[in-house]
Every structure is written in structure tokens, then in C-alpha cells.
Short mmCIF file of N, CA and C in Angstrom, two decimals:
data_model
loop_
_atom_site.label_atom_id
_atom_site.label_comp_id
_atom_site.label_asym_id
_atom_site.label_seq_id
_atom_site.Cartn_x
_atom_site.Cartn_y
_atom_site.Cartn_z
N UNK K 35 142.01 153.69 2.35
CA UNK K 35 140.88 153.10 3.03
C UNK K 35 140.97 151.58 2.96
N UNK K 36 140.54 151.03 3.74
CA UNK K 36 140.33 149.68 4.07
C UNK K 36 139.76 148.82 3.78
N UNK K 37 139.37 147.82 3.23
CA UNK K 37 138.16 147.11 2.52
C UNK K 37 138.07 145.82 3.99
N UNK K 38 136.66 145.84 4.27
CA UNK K 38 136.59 145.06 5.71
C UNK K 38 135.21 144.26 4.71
N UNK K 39 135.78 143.18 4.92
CA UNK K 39 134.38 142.16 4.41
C UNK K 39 134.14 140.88 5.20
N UNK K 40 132.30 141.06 5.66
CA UNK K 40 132.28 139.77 6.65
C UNK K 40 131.72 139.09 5.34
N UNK K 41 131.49 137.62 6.10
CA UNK K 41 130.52 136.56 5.51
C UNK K 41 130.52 135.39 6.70
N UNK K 42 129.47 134.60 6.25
CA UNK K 42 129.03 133.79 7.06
C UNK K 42 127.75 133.69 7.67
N UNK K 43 127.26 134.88 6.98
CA UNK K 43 125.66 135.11 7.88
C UNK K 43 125.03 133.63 6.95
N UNK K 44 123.51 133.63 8.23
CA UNK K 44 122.49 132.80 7.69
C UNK K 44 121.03 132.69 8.39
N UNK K 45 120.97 131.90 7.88
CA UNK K 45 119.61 131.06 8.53
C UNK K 45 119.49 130.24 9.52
N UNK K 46 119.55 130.00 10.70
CA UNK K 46 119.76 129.06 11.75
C UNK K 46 118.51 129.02 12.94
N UNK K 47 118.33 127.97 12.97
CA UNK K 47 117.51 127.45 14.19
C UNK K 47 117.84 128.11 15.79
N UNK K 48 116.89 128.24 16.62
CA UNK K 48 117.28 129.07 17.66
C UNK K 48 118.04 127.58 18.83
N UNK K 49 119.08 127.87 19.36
CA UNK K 49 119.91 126.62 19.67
C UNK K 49 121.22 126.63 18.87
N UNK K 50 120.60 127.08 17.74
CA UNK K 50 122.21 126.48 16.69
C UNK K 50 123.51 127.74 16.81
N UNK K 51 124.42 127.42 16.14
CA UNK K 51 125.71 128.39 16.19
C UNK K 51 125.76 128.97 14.93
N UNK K 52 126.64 130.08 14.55
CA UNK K 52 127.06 130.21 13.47
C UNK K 52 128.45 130.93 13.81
N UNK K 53 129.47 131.06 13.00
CA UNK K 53 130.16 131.53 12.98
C UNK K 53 130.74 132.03 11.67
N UNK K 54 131.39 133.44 11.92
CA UNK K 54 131.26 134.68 10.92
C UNK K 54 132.62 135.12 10.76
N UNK K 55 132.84 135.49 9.70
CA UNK K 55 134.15 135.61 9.20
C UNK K 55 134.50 136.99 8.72
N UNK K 56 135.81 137.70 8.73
CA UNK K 56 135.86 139.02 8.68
C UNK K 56 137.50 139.30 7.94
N UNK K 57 137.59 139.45 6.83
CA UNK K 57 139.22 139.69 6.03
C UNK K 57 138.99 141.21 5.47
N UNK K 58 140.38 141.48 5.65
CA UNK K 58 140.70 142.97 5.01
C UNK K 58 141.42 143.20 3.84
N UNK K 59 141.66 143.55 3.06
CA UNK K 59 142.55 144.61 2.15
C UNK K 59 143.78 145.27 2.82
N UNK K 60 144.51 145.26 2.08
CA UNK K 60 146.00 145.50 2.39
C UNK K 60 146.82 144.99 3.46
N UNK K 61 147.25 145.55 4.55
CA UNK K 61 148.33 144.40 5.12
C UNK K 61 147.22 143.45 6.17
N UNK K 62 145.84 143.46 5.69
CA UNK K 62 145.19 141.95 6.53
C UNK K 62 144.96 142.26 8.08
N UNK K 63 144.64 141.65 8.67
CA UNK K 63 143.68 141.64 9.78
C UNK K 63 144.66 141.48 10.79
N UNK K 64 145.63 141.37 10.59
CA UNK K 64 147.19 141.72 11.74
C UNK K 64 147.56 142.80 11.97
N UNK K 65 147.27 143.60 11.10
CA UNK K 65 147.92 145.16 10.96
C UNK K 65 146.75 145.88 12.11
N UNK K 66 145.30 145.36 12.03
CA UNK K 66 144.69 146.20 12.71
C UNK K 66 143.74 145.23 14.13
N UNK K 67 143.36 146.55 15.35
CA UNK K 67 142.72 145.78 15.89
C UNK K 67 140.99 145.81 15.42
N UNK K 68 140.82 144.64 15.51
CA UNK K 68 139.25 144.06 14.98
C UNK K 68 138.03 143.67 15.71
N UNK K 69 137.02 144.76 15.29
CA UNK K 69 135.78 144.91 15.98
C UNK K 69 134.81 143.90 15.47
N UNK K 70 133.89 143.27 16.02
CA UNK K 70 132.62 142.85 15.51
C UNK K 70 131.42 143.71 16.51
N UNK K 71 130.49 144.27 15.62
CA UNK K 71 129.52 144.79 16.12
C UNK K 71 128.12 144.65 15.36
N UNK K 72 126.67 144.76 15.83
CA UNK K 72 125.19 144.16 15.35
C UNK K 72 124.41 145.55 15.41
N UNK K 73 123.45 145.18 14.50
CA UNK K 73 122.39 145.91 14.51
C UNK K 73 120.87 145.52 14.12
N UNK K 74 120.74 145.09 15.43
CA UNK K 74 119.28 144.70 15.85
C UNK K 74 118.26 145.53 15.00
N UNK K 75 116.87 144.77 13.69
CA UNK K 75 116.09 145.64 13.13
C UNK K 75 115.48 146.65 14.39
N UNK K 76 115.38 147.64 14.05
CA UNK K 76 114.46 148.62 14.41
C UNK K 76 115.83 149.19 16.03
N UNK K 77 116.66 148.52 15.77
CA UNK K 77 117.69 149.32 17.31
C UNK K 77 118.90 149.62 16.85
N UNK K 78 119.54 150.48 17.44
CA UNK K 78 120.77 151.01 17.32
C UNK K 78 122.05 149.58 17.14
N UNK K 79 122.70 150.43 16.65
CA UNK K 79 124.14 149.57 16.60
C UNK K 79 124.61 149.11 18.24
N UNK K 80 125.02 147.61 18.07
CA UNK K 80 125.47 147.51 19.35
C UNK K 80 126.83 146.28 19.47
N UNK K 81 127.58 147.10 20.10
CA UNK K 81 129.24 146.62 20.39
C UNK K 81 129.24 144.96 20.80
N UNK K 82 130.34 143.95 19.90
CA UNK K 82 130.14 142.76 20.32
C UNK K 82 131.59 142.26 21.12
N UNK K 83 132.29 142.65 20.41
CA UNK K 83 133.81 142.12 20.47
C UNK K 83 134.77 143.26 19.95
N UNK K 84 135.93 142.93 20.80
CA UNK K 84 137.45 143.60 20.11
C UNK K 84 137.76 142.69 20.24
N UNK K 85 139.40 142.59 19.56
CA UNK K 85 140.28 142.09 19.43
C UNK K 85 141.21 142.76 19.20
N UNK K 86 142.36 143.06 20.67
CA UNK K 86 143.36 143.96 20.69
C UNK K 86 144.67 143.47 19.14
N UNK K 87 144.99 144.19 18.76
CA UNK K 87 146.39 144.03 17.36
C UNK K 87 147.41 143.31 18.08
N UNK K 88 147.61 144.49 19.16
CA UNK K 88 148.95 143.99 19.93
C UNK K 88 149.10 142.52 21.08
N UNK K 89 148.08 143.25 21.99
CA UNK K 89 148.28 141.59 22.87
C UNK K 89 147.12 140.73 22.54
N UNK K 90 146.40 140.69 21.52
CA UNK K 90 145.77 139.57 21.35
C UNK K 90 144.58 139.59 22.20
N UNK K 91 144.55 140.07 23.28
CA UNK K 91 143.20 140.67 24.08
C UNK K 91 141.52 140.79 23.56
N UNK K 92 141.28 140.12 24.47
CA UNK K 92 139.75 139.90 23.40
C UNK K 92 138.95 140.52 24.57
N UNK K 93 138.01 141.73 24.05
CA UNK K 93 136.90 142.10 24.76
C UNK K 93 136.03 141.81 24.81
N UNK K 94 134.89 141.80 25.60
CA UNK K 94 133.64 141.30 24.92
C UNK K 94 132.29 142.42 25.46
N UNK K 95 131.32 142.92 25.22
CA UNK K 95 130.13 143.91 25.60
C UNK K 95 129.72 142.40 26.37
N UNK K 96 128.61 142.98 27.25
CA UNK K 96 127.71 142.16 28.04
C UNK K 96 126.94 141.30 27.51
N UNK K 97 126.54 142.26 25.91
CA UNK K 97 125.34 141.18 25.52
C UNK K 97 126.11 140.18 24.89
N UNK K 98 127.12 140.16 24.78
CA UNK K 98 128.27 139.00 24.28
C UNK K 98 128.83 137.97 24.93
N UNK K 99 129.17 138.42 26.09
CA UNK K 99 130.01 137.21 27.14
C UNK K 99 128.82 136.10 27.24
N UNK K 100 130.09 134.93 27.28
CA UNK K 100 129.40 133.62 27.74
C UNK K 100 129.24 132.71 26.44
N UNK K 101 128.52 133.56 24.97
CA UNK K 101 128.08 132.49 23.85
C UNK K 101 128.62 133.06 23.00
N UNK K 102 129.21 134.41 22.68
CA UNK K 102 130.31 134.84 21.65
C UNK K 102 131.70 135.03 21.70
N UNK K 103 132.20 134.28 21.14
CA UNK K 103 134.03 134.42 20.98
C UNK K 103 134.48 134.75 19.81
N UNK K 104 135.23 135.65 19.64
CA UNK K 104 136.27 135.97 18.92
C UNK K 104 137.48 135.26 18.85
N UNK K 105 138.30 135.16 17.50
CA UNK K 105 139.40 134.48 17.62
C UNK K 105 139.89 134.70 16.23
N UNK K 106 141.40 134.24 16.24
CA UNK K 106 141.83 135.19 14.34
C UNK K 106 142.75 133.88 14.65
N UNK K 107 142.39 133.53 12.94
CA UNK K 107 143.30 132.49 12.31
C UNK K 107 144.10 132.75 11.08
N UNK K 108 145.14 132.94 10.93
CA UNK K 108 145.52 133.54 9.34
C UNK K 108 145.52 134.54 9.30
N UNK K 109 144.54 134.99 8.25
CA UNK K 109 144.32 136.32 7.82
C UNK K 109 142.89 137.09 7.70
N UNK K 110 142.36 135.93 9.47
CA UNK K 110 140.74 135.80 9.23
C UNK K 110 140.63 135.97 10.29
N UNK K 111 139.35 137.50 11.05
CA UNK K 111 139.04 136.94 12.20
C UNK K 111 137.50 136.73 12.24
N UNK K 112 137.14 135.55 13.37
CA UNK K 112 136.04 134.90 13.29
C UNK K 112 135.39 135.49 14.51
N UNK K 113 134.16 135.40 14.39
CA UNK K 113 132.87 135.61 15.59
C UNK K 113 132.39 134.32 15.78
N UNK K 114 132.70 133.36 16.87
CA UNK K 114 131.49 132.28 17.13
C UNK K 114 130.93 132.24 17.81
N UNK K 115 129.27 132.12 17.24
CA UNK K 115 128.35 132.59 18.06
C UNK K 115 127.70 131.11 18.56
N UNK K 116 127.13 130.98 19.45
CA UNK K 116 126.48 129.48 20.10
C UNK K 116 125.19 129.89 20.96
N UNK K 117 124.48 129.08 20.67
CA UNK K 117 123.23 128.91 21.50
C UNK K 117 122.54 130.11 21.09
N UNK K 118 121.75 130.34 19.72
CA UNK K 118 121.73 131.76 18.88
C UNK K 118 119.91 131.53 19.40
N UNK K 119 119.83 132.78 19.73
CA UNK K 119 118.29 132.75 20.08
C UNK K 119 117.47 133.57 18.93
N UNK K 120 116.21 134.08 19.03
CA UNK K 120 115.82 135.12 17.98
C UNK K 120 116.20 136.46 17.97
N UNK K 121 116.19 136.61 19.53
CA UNK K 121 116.97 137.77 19.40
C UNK K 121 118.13 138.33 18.99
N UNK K 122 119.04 137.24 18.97
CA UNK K 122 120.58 137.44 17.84
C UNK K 122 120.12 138.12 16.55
N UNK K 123 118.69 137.77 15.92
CA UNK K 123 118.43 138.20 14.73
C UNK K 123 118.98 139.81 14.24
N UNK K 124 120.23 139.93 13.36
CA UNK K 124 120.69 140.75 13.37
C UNK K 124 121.73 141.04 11.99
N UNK K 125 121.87 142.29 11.31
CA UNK K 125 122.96 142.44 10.37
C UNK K 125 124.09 142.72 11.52
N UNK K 126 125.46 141.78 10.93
CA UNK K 126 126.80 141.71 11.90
C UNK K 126 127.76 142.87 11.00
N UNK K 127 128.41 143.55 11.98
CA UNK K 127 129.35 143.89 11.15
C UNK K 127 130.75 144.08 11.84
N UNK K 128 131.75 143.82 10.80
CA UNK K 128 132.92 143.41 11.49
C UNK K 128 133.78 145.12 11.08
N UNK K 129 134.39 145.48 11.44
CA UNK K 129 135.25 146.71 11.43
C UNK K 129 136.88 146.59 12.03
N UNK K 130 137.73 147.70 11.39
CA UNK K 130 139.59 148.18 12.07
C UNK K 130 139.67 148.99 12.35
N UNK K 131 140.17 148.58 13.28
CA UNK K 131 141.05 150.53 13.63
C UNK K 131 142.73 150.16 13.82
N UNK K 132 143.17 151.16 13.65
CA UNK K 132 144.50 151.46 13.69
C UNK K 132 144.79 151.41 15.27
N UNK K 133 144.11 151.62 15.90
CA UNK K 133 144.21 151.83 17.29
C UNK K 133 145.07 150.29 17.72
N UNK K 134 145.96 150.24 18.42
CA UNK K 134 147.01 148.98 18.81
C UNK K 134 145.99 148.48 19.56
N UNK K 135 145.31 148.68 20.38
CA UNK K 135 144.66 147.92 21.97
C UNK K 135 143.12 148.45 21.12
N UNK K 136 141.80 147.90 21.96
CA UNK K 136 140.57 147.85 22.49
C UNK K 136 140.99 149.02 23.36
N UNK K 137 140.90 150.25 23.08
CA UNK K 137 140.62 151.16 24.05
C UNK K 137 139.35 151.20 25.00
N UNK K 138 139.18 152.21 25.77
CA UNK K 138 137.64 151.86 26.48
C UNK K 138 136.32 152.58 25.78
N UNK K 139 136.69 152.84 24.83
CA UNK K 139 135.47 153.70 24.12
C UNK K 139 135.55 152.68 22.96
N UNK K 140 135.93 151.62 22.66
CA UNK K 140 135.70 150.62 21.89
C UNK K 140 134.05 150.13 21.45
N UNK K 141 133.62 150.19 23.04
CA UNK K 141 132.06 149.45 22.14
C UNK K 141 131.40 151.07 21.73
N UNK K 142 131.48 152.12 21.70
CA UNK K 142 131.01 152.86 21.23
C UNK K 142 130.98 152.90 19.59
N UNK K 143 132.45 152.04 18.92
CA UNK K 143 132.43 152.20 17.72
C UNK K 143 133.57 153.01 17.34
N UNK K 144 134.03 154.31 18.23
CA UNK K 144 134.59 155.32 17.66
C UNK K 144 136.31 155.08 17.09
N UNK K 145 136.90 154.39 17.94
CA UNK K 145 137.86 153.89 17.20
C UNK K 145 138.47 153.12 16.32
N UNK K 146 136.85 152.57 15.65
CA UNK K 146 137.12 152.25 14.50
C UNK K 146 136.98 152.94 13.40
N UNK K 147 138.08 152.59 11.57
CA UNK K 147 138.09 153.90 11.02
C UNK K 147 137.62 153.15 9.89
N UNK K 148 137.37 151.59 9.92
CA UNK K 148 136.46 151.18 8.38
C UNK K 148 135.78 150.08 8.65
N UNK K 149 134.72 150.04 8.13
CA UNK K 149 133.42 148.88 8.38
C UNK K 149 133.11 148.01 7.39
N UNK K 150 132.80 146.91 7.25
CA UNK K 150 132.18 145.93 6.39
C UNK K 150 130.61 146.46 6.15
N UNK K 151 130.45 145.82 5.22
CA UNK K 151 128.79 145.85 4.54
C UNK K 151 127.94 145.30 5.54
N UNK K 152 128.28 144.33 5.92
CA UNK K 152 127.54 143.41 7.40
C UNK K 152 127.09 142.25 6.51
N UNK K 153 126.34 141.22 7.43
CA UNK K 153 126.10 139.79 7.04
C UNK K 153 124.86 139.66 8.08
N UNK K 154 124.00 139.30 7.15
CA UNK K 154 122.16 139.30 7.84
C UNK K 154 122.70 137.84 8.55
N UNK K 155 122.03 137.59 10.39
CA UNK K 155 121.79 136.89 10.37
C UNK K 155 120.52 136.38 11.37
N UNK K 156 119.88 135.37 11.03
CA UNK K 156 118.64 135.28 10.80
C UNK K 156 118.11 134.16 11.94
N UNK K 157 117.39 133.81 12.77
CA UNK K 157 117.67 133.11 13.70
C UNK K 157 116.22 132.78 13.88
N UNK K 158 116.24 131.75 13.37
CA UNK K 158 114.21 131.18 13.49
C UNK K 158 114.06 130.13 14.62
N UNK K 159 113.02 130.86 15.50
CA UNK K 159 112.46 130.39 16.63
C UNK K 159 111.73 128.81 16.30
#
């Protein structure tokens, strides 16, 4: 099993950015492709980003395009988020799968096979 750990959550003004960080256990965040996904209090889990292993391919869900990017440096991949409203208010969680590509059932979750704890983040109006 996999050890997937974000950080970076916080406290931020609605306007401001944050950006969130996501490292693994064993051969690191190259070996797999890397999900970030939220869970809005009181709503279901909801799909933010892939990041294909192989071509580097970055997906994004709807409620994502435009102010969230993904991007991997090292042995780290990051979520930057911009122009964070209240509604961002959310635990993030970053996840792998073995899967080479962002298949199309990606924002469902299912091809991923290990999850982080998540990282509260908090977005005051």
C-alpha cells in the first residue's frame, strides 16, 4: 500500500491562492498517476485534477478549469489554487493509481487505489 500525504491546507481570504502539496511512499509520485480531489462539508466527494504518469497530461473537472492547476516538481505534486472563494471551503485530497493515463472514469475516483488523509482548507469571505 501506498502512503499518499497532502499538506498545505489553510486559512485564506476569499481572492487569495493556496497551493497544496501531495508526496508518496515508495517509488514517489513518478511511479503513479496523481489525483487531487475535495469534499465540500455536507457534499459528496468531487474530482479536481489528474495527472497522467506517462504523458504528463493534466485533466481538469469543470469545477476546476480556469483557477486550478496541477503540476509535479521532484517528488511533489502540487494543486494551485487562485482566486479561492468560500465555496472552495473544503478537505483536499490528493490520491495514485497505477493506472499509466487519466482514464475517463478518473473524476469518479475509481482508478485510484490509495488516498491521503486530506488537508482542511478554509476560505473566509
Amino acid at each position: 500500500q501506498v502512503q499518499v500525504q497532502e499538506s498545505g491546507g489553510g486559512l485564506v481570504e476569499a481572492g487569495g491562492s493556496l497551493r497544496l502539496s501531495c508526496t508518496t511512499s515508495g517509488y514517489g509520485v513518478n511511479a503513479y498517476t496523481m489525483g487531487w480531489f475535495r469534499q465540500r462539508p455536507g457534499k459528496e466527494r468531487e474530482a479536481l485534477s489528474c495527472l497522467s504518469r506517462t504523458s504528463g497530461r493534466a485533466d481538469y473537472s469543470k469545477s476546476a478549469q480556469g483557477r486550478f492547476t496541477i503540476s509535479k516538481a521532484k517528488n511533489t505534486v502540487y494543486l494551485q489554487m487562485n482566486n479561492l472563494e468560500p465555496e472552495d471551503t473544503a478537505t483536499y485530497f490528493c490520491a495514485a493509481a497505477m493506472y499509466a493515463y487519466c482514464a475517463t472514469s478518473w473524476e469518479s475516483g475509481a482508478i485510484f487505489d490509495d488516498w491521503g488523509q486530506g488537508t482542511q482548507v478554509t476560505v473566509d469571505s
